[in-house]
Amino acid sequence: MSSTSERLVESTRELLWERGYVGTSPKAIQQRSGAGQGSMYHHFNGKHDLALAAIRRTAEEMRAKAEEQFSGPGTVLERIGAYLLRERDVLKGCPVGRLTQDPEIVADAVLREPVDETFAWLRGRLTELLEEGRTRGELAPGLDPAATASAMVATLQGGYVLARAAGSTEPFHQAVTGILQLLATHSTK
Amino acid sequence: MSSTSERLVESTRELLWERGYVGTSPKAIQQRSGAGQGSMYHHFNGKHDLALAAIRRTAEEMRAKAEEQFSGPGTVLERIGAYLLRERDVLKGCPVGRLTQDPEIVADAVLREPVDETFAWLRGRLTELLEEGRTRGELAPGLDPAATASAMVATLQGGYVLARAAGSTEPFHQAVTGILQLLATHSTK
DNA sequence: GTCTATAGCATGATAGAC
DNA sequence: GTCTATCATGCTATAGAC
């Protein structure tokens, strides 16, 4: 199952992660995938079309990976901790969050849609988990689920920014540790 | 005081903010600044040189703006609140954090240095403030200053990401509210 | 499906006149 | 200091042969 079309999408996914939409050329995609010019334009209408397929797949994959931790075993706090502390390629950054810095993606409703949807889902899912924690008596009632959920997703995304600025994973881990410590304060266990 | 050199740097700052290093061409800089090709290459050695001047100025400006709130009046919590809630052009994102998504900036030690320095300073300065809060008895001793400081800077940076993904400032404000509420838990006042 | 050829324009920079 | 001319290369896509 390593069709040309498949290799084109995978190469585009890698390049979007590494260089963004503006920084990725059709030529680079062709070279990385081993597909020729004619081949690429046979399977896809162009850079935009290919990027859309790549972004949709990356977004879907990210949601699936997160749901693994969210629906795993343990208390709400343990599941959130498992998600935040999951192994990540920190210096590469988030393949979805990265796209929000691309002017041509943000300006294009079609390309932005899967990015928007992913973070909306992520914030919503974490809000649900925090509400579940409160209902179960694991978390203090004073906690604001929606605001806390957004702060956690933002901490992850910003942690990548700090790590890439420093050329080190250290600030990422500090940030994640920080938000988890603050959250732990609200644990009733 | 609107010399050609000055206008070139200012135009580069704007374009780096809007489109990043990879997405900014010398031609675009010339057009925005109103300077000709020869003029640009007379004042600067090229795109790299111009970008360095622009990034250094943006970084300096960002530190100065933050220090306004940090050294302002009020308790530590109030000053941190003033910083986090300061008016910002949320949908434009952070002009410094944005650069961490640029492959050619992260790969270039010279261009990355001012970005690195800015966030190192910001995290350090917030760590100091939180330590001061503990010393003064304004904040609970259980708080981890370094981790909390990193989480706060990350929340801001990630807040921009979420806002740009959503095309709305709402997630940014949720995230900032969330981290402030968590921090307020540790207030002893 | 894949190939090569070609197009029109942009990139990033240099050269040398004024 | 600023201008125009020029350069080799790259971008994104289309055309049409195989």
PDB file of N, CA and C in Angstrom, chain A residues 70-149:
ATOM      1  N   PHE A  70      -7.131  10.007  26.612  1.00  0.00           N
ATOM      2  CA  PHE A  70      -8.357  10.494  27.253  1.00  0.00           C
ATOM      3  C   PHE A  70      -9.281   9.346  27.673  1.00  0.00           C
ATOM      4  N   SER A  71      -9.310   8.306  26.851  1.00  0.00           N
ATOM      5  CA  SER A  71     -10.228   7.201  27.158  1.00  0.00           C
ATOM      6  C   SER A  71      -9.504   6.038  27.823  1.00  0.00           C
ATOM      7  N   GLY A  72      -8.263   6.285  28.259  1.00  0.00           N
ATOM      8  CA  GLY A  72      -7.487   5.234  28.920  1.00  0.00           C
ATOM      9  C   GLY A  72      -7.948   4.998  30.349  1.00  0.00           C
ATOM     10  N   PRO A  73      -7.178   4.190  31.099  1.00  0.00           N
ATOM     11  CA  PRO A  73      -7.552   3.866  32.480  1.00  0.00           C
ATOM     12  C   PRO A  73      -7.135   4.978  33.442  1.00  0.00           C
ATOM     13  N   GLY A  74      -7.649   4.929  34.641  1.00  0.00           N
ATOM     14  CA  GLY A  74      -7.218   5.859  35.682  1.00  0.00           C
ATOM     15  C   GLY A  74      -8.212   6.975  35.960  1.00  0.00           C
ATOM     16  N   THR A  75      -7.882   7.791  36.940  1.00  0.00           N
ATOM     17  CA  THR A  75      -8.712   8.946  37.281  1.00  0.00           C
ATOM     18  C   THR A  75      -8.569   9.993  36.174  1.00  0.00           C
ATOM     19  N   VAL A  76      -9.407  11.001  36.249  1.00  0.00           N
ATOM     20  CA  VAL A  76      -9.341  12.084  35.268  1.00  0.00           C
ATOM     21  C   VAL A  76      -7.962  12.742  35.300  1.00  0.00           C
ATOM     22  N   LEU A  77      -7.461  12.992  36.510  1.00  0.00           N
ATOM     23  CA  LEU A  77      -6.159  13.635  36.660  1.00  0.00           C
ATOM     24  C   LEU A  77      -5.058  12.765  36.055  1.00  0.00           C
ATOM     25  N   GLU A  78      -5.167  11.468  36.227  1.00  0.00           N
ATOM     26  CA  GLU A  78      -4.163  10.553  35.670  1.00  0.00           C
ATOM     27  C   GLU A  78      -4.211  10.540  34.142  1.00  0.00           C
ATOM     28  N   ARG A  79      -5.414  10.581  33.610  1.00  0.00           N
ATOM     29  CA  ARG A  79      -5.542  10.559  32.147  1.00  0.00           C
ATOM     30  C   ARG A  79      -5.039  11.848  31.526  1.00  0.00           C
ATOM     31  N   ILE A  80      -5.333  12.958  32.185  1.00  0.00           N
ATOM     32  CA  ILE A  80      -4.830  14.245  31.698  1.00  0.00           C
ATOM     33  C   ILE A  80      -3.309  14.285  31.816  1.00  0.00           C
ATOM     34  N   GLY A  81      -2.813  13.763  32.922  1.00  0.00           N
ATOM     35  CA  GLY A  81      -1.362  13.694  33.099  1.00  0.00           C
ATOM     36  C   GLY A  81      -0.719  12.824  32.029  1.00  0.00           C
ATOM     37  N   ALA A  82      -1.345  11.716  31.725  1.00  0.00           N
ATOM     38  CA  ALA A  82      -0.811  10.809  30.699  1.00  0.00           C
ATOM     39  C   ALA A  82      -0.750  11.520  29.350  1.00  0.00           C
ATOM     40  N   TYR A  83      -1.773  12.324  29.089  1.00  0.00           N
ATOM     41  CA  TYR A  83      -1.800  13.069  27.827  1.00  0.00           C
ATOM     42  C   TYR A  83      -0.693  14.117  27.789  1.00  0.00           C
ATOM     43  N   LEU A  84      -0.608  14.912  28.825  1.00  0.00           N
ATOM     44  CA  LEU A  84       0.377  16.006  28.826  1.00  0.00           C
ATOM     45  C   LEU A  84       1.812  15.486  28.842  1.00  0.00           C
ATOM     46  N   LEU A  85       2.018  14.348  29.501  1.00  0.00           N
ATOM     47  CA  LEU A  85       3.381  13.829  29.654  1.00  0.00           C
ATOM     48  C   LEU A  85       3.737  12.787  28.601  1.00  0.00           C
ATOM     49  N   ARG A  86       2.824  12.535  27.709  1.00  0.00           N
ATOM     50  CA  ARG A  86       3.071  11.583  26.630  1.00  0.00           C
ATOM     51  C   ARG A  86       4.359  11.938  25.888  1.00  0.00           C
ATOM     52  N   GLU A  87       5.035  10.922  25.375  1.00  0.00           N
ATOM     53  CA  GLU A  87       6.267  11.206  24.643  1.00  0.00           C
ATOM     54  C   GLU A  87       5.952  11.973  23.358  1.00  0.00           C
ATOM     55  N   ARG A  88       6.745  13.007  23.126  1.00  0.00           N
ATOM     56  CA  ARG A  88       6.515  13.867  21.969  1.00  0.00           C
ATOM     57  C   ARG A  88       7.843  14.263  21.353  1.00  0.00           C
ATOM     58  N   ASP A  89       7.795  14.555  20.097  1.00  0.00           N
ATOM     59  CA  ASP A  89       8.980  15.055  19.421  1.00  0.00           C
ATOM     60  C   ASP A  89       8.979  16.578  19.600  1.00  0.00           C
ATOM     61  N   VAL A  90       9.339  17.005  20.812  1.00  0.00           N
ATOM     62  CA  VAL A  90       9.109  18.388  21.237  1.00  0.00           C
ATOM     63  C   VAL A  90       9.732  19.422  20.300  1.00  0.00           C
ATOM     64  N   LEU A  91      10.965  19.177  19.888  1.00  0.00           N
ATOM     65  CA  LEU A  91      11.647  20.189  19.067  1.00  0.00           C
ATOM     66  C   LEU A  91      11.077  20.297  17.653  1.00  0.00           C
ATOM     67  N   LYS A  92      10.359  19.280  17.237  1.00  0.00           N
ATOM     68  CA  LYS A  92       9.711  19.377  15.928  1.00  0.00           C
ATOM     69  C   LYS A  92       8.430  20.205  16.021  1.00  0.00           C
ATOM     70  N   GLY A  93       7.901  20.304  17.227  1.00  0.00           N
ATOM     71  CA  GLY A  93       6.684  21.079  17.418  1.00  0.00           C
ATOM     72  C   GLY A  93       5.440  20.293  17.052  1.00  0.00           C
ATOM     73  N   CYS A  94       4.298  20.942  17.130  1.00  0.00           N
ATOM     74  CA  CYS A  94       3.023  20.293  16.824  1.00  0.00           C
ATOM     75  C   CYS A  94       2.722  20.465  15.336  1.00  0.00           C
ATOM     76  N   PRO A  95       2.448  19.352  14.655  1.00  0.00           N
ATOM     77  CA  PRO A  95       2.209  19.430  13.218  1.00  0.00           C
ATOM     78  C   PRO A  95       0.921  20.176  12.864  1.00  0.00           C
ATOM     79  N   VAL A  96       0.014  20.283  13.799  1.00  0.00           N
ATOM     80  CA  VAL A  96      -1.224  21.035  13.539  1.00  0.00           C
ATOM     81  C   VAL A  96      -1.062  22.490  13.992  1.00  0.00           C
ATOM     82  N   GLY A  97      -0.572  22.679  15.204  1.00  0.00           N
ATOM     83  CA  GLY A  97      -0.389  24.033  15.728  1.00  0.00           C
ATOM     84  C   GLY A  97       0.515  24.869  14.833  1.00  0.00           C
ATOM     85  N   ARG A  98       1.487  24.244  14.278  1.00  0.00           N
ATOM     86  CA  ARG A  98       2.433  24.884  13.375  1.00  0.00           C
ATOM     87  C   ARG A  98       1.766  25.621  12.227  1.00  0.00           C
ATOM     88  N   LEU A  99       0.674  25.052  11.777  1.00  0.00           N
ATOM     89  CA  LEU A  99      -0.011  25.600  10.604  1.00  0.00           C
ATOM     90  C   LEU A  99      -0.671  26.942  10.890  1.00  0.00           C
ATOM     91  N   THR A 100      -0.918  27.222  12.163  1.00  0.00           N
ATOM     92  CA  THR A 100      -1.562  28.501  12.502  1.00  0.00           C
ATOM     93  C   THR A 100      -0.620  29.683  12.265  1.00  0.00           C
ATOM     94  N   GLN A 101       0.659  29.420  12.034  1.00  0.00           N
ATOM     95  CA  GLN A 101       1.599  30.505  11.773  1.00  0.00           C
ATOM     96  C   GLN A 101       1.755  30.748  10.282  1.00  0.00           C
ATOM     97  N   ASP A 102       1.029  29.998   9.503  1.00  0.00           N
ATOM     98  CA  ASP A 102       1.164  30.138   8.059  1.00  0.00           C
ATOM     99  C   ASP A 102       0.111  31.091   7.525  1.00  0.00           C
ATOM    100  N   PRO A 103       0.524  32.219   6.949  1.00  0.00           N
ATOM    101  CA  PRO A 103      -0.447  33.225   6.525  1.00  0.00           C
ATOM    102  C   PRO A 103      -1.431  32.679   5.488  1.00  0.00           C
ATOM    103  N   GLU A 104      -0.953  31.809   4.618  1.00  0.00           N
ATOM    104  CA  GLU A 104      -1.835  31.327   3.548  1.00  0.00           C
ATOM    105  C   GLU A 104      -2.815  30.266   4.034  1.00  0.00           C
ATOM    106  N   ILE A 105      -2.496  29.613   5.156  1.00  0.00           N
ATOM    107  CA  ILE A 105      -3.438  28.655   5.729  1.00  0.00           C
ATOM    108  C   ILE A 105      -4.512  29.389   6.525  1.00  0.00           C
ATOM    109  N   VAL A 106      -4.086  30.347   7.336  1.00  0.00           N
ATOM    110  CA  VAL A 106      -5.039  31.100   8.151  1.00  0.00           C
ATOM    111  C   VAL A 106      -6.000  31.898   7.259  1.00  0.00           C
ATOM    112  N   ALA A 107      -5.499  32.340   6.118  1.00  0.00           N
ATOM    113  CA  ALA A 107      -6.331  33.155   5.218  1.00  0.00           C
ATOM    114  C   ALA A 107      -7.263  32.304   4.360  1.00  0.00           C
ATOM    115  N   ASP A 108      -7.047  30.993   4.366  1.00  0.00           N
ATOM    116  CA  ASP A 108      -7.826  30.095   3.509  1.00  0.00           C
ATOM    117  C   ASP A 108      -8.780  29.254   4.370  1.00  0.00           C
ATOM    118  N   ALA A 109     -10.071  29.551   4.266  1.00  0.00           N
ATOM    119  CA  ALA A 109     -11.062  28.884   5.119  1.00  0.00           C
ATOM    120  C   ALA A 109     -11.006  27.369   4.994  1.00  0.00           C
ATOM    121  N   VAL A 110     -10.759  26.884   3.787  1.00  0.00           N
ATOM    122  CA  VAL A 110     -10.753  25.426   3.562  1.00  0.00           C
ATOM    123  C   VAL A 110      -9.570  24.771   4.262  1.00  0.00           C
ATOM    124  N   LEU A 111      -8.393  25.380   4.163  1.00  0.00           N
ATOM    125  CA  LEU A 111      -7.210  24.804   4.798  1.00  0.00           C
ATOM    126  C   LEU A 111      -7.234  24.991   6.315  1.00  0.00           C
ATOM    127  N   ARG A 112      -7.821  26.076   6.771  1.00  0.00           N
ATOM    128  CA  ARG A 112      -7.862  26.333   8.213  1.00  0.00           C
ATOM    129  C   ARG A 112      -8.872  25.449   8.933  1.00  0.00           C
ATOM    130  N   GLU A 113      -9.887  25.026   8.227  1.00  0.00           N
ATOM    131  CA  GLU A 113     -10.990  24.299   8.858  1.00  0.00           C
ATOM    132  C   GLU A 113     -10.540  23.079   9.679  1.00  0.00           C
ATOM    133  N   PRO A 114      -9.718  22.182   9.135  1.00  0.00           N
ATOM    134  CA  PRO A 114      -9.301  21.033   9.954  1.00  0.00           C
ATOM    135  C   PRO A 114      -8.455  21.430  11.162  1.00  0.00           C
ATOM    136  N   VAL A 115      -7.734  22.524  11.041  1.00  0.00           N
ATOM    137  CA  VAL A 115      -6.918  23.016  12.160  1.00  0.00           C
ATOM    138  C   VAL A 115      -7.833  23.520  13.266  1.00  0.00           C
ATOM    139  N   ASP A 116      -8.782  24.336  12.865  1.00  0.00           N
ATOM    140  CA  ASP A 116      -9.772  24.866  13.799  1.00  0.00           C
ATOM    141  C   ASP A 116     -10.493  23.732  14.501  1.00  0.00           C
ATOM    142  N   GLU A 117     -10.969  22.779  13.711  1.00  0.00           N
ATOM    143  CA  GLU A 117     -11.749  21.674  14.246  1.00  0.00           C
ATOM    144  C   GLU A 117     -10.965  20.861  15.275  1.00  0.00           C
ATOM    145  N   THR A 118      -9.683  20.663  14.995  1.00  0.00           N
ATOM    146  CA  THR A 118      -8.850  19.862  15.894  1.00  0.00           C
ATOM    147  C   THR A 118      -8.748  20.505  17.277  1.00  0.00           C
ATOM    148  N   PHE A 119      -8.495  21.807  17.307  1.00  0.00           N
ATOM    149  CA  PHE A 119      -8.337  22.457  18.608  1.00  0.00           C
ATOM    150  C   PHE A 119      -9.681  22.637  19.311  1.00  0.00           C
ATOM    151  N   ALA A 120     -10.728  22.838  18.530  1.00  0.00           N
ATOM    152  CA  ALA A 120     -12.052  22.915  19.134  1.00  0.00           C
ATOM    153  C   ALA A 120     -12.390  21.586  19.799  1.00  0.00           C
ATOM    154  N   TRP A 121     -12.093  20.513  19.103  1.00  0.00           N
ATOM    155  CA  TRP A 121     -12.352  19.182  19.653  1.00  0.00           C
ATOM    156  C   TRP A 121     -11.528  18.947  20.910  1.00  0.00           C
ATOM    157  N   LEU A 122     -10.249  19.301  20.849  1.00  0.00           N
ATOM    158  CA  LEU A 122      -9.323  19.056  21.950  1.00  0.00           C
ATOM    159  C   LEU A 122      -9.756  19.826  23.202  1.00  0.00           C
ATOM    160  N   ARG A 123     -10.113  21.094  23.007  1.00  0.00           N
ATOM    161  CA  ARG A 123     -10.557  21.885  24.149  1.00  0.00           C
ATOM    162  C   ARG A 123     -11.872  21.342  24.708  1.00  0.00           C
ATOM    163  N   GLY A 124     -12.763  20.936  23.813  1.00  0.00           N
ATOM    164  CA  GLY A 124     -14.047  20.396  24.239  1.00  0.00           C
ATOM    165  C   GLY A 124     -13.890  19.097  25.004  1.00  0.00           C
ATOM    166  N   ARG A 125     -13.037  18.249  24.496  1.00  0.00           N
ATOM    167  CA  ARG A 125     -12.813  16.929  25.117  1.00  0.00           C
ATOM    168  C   ARG A 125     -12.193  17.084  26.500  1.00  0.00           C
ATOM    169  N   LEU A 126     -11.244  17.990  26.646  1.00  0.00           N
ATOM    170  CA  LEU A 126     -10.622  18.211  27.958  1.00  0.00           C
ATOM    171  C   LEU A 126     -11.608  18.862  28.931  1.00  0.00           C
ATOM    172  N   THR A 127     -12.462  19.730  28.384  1.00  0.00           N
ATOM    173  CA  THR A 127     -13.499  20.327  29.231  1.00  0.00           C
ATOM    174  C   THR A 127     -14.413  19.237  29.796  1.00  0.00           C
ATOM    175  N   GLU A 128     -14.808  18.319  28.936  1.00  0.00           N
ATOM    176  CA  GLU A 128     -15.648  17.195  29.368  1.00  0.00           C
ATOM    177  C   GLU A 128     -14.972  16.378  30.470  1.00  0.00           C
ATOM    178  N   LEU A 129     -13.674  16.106  30.258  1.00  0.00           N
ATOM    179  CA  LEU A 129     -12.932  15.317  31.240  1.00  0.00           C
ATOM    180  C   LEU A 129     -12.896  16.023  32.595  1.00  0.00           C
ATOM    181  N   LEU A 130     -12.651  17.328  32.568  1.00  0.00           N
ATOM    182  CA  LEU A 130     -12.577  18.083  33.819  1.00  0.00           C
ATOM    183  C   LEU A 130     -13.942  18.114  34.508  1.00  0.00           C
ATOM    184  N   GLU A 131     -14.997  18.220  33.701  1.00  0.00           N
ATOM    185  CA  GLU A 131     -16.355  18.178  34.267  1.00  0.00           C
ATOM    186  C   GLU A 131     -16.624  16.819  34.908  1.00  0.00           C
ATOM    187  N   GLU A 132     -16.157  15.783  34.222  1.00  0.00           N
ATOM    188  CA  GLU A 132     -16.304  14.430  34.752  1.00  0.00           C
ATOM    189  C   GLU A 132     -15.573  14.318  36.095  1.00  0.00           C
ATOM    190  N   GLY A 133     -14.388  14.912  36.172  1.00  0.00           N
ATOM    191  CA  GLY A 133     -13.616  14.895  37.407  1.00  0.00           C
ATOM    192  C   GLY A 133     -14.354  15.578  38.555  1.00  0.00           C
ATOM    193  N   ARG A 134     -15.008  16.654  38.227  1.00  0.00           N
ATOM    194  CA  ARG A 134     -15.776  17.356  39.261  1.00  0.00           C
ATOM    195  C   ARG A 134     -16.971  16.529  39.710  1.00  0.00           C
ATOM    196  N   THR A 135     -17.670  15.965  38.739  1.00  0.00           N
ATOM    197  CA  THR A 135     -18.837  15.144  39.049  1.00  0.00           C
ATOM    198  C   THR A 135     -18.469  13.968  39.942  1.00  0.00           C
ATOM    199  N   ARG A 136     -17.328  13.367  39.629  1.00  0.00           N
ATOM    200  CA  ARG A 136     -16.884  12.213  40.415  1.00  0.00           C
ATOM    201  C   ARG A 136     -16.283  12.598  41.768  1.00  0.00           C
ATOM    202  N   GLY A 137     -16.142  13.892  41.992  1.00  0.00           N
ATOM    203  CA  GLY A 137     -15.554  14.328  43.256  1.00  0.00           C
ATOM    204  C   GLY A 137     -14.046  14.238  43.277  1.00  0.00           C
ATOM    205  N   GLU A 138     -13.432  14.067  42.106  1.00  0.00           N
ATOM    206  CA  GLU A 138     -11.969  14.000  42.055  1.00  0.00           C
ATOM    207  C   GLU A 138     -11.350  15.398  42.036  1.00  0.00           C
ATOM    208  N   LEU A 139     -12.109  16.339  41.499  1.00  0.00           N
ATOM    209  CA  LEU A 139     -11.605  17.704  41.386  1.00  0.00           C
ATOM    210  C   LEU A 139     -12.512  18.661  42.145  1.00  0.00           C
ATOM    211  N   ALA A 140     -11.912  19.710  42.693  1.00  0.00           N
ATOM    212  CA  ALA A 140     -12.662  20.689  43.468  1.00  0.00           C
ATOM    213  C   ALA A 140     -13.689  21.389  42.595  1.00  0.00           C
ATOM    214  N   PRO A 141     -14.841  21.748  43.146  1.00  0.00           N
ATOM    215  CA  PRO A 141     -15.908  22.385  42.384  1.00  0.00           C
ATOM    216  C   PRO A 141     -15.549  23.795  41.918  1.00  0.00           C
ATOM    217  N   GLY A 142     -14.541  24.377  42.529  1.00  0.00           N
ATOM    218  CA  GLY A 142     -14.155  25.742  42.158  1.00  0.00           C
ATOM    219  C   GLY A 142     -13.465  25.836  40.815  1.00  0.00           C
ATOM    220  N   LEU A 143     -13.071  24.715  40.257  1.00  0.00           N
ATOM    221  CA  LEU A 143     -12.331  24.714  38.989  1.00  0.00           C
ATOM    222  C   LEU A 143     -13.236  25.068  37.804  1.00  0.00           C
ATOM    223  N   ASP A 144     -12.744  25.913  36.918  1.00  0.00           N
ATOM    224  CA  ASP A 144     -13.485  26.300  35.713  1.00  0.00           C
ATOM    225  C   ASP A 144     -13.061  25.379  34.567  1.00  0.00           C
ATOM    226  N   PRO A 145     -13.902  24.412  34.195  1.00  0.00           N
ATOM    227  CA  PRO A 145     -13.478  23.390  33.223  1.00  0.00           C
ATOM    228  C   PRO A 145     -13.054  23.965  31.880  1.00  0.00           C
ATOM    229  N   ALA A 146     -13.839  24.863  31.312  1.00  0.00           N
ATOM    230  CA  ALA A 146     -13.526  25.363  29.968  1.00  0.00           C
ATOM    231  C   ALA A 146     -12.242  26.184  29.958  1.00  0.00           C
ATOM    232  N   ALA A 147     -12.084  27.072  30.936  1.00  0.00           N
ATOM    233  CA  ALA A 147     -10.890  27.908  30.985  1.00  0.00           C
ATOM    234  C   ALA A 147      -9.653  27.055  31.255  1.00  0.00           C
ATOM    235  N   THR A 148      -9.777  26.094  32.147  1.00  0.00           N
ATOM    236  CA  THR A 148      -8.640  25.234  32.468  1.00  0.00           C
ATOM    237  C   THR A 148      -8.244  24.378  31.262  1.00  0.00           C
ATOM    238  N   ALA A 149      -9.236  23.881  30.555  1.00  0.00           N
ATOM    239  CA  ALA A 149      -8.958  23.063  29.369  1.00  0.00           C
ATOM    240  C   ALA A 149      -8.181  23.875  28.331  1.00  0.00           C
TER     241      ALA A 149
END
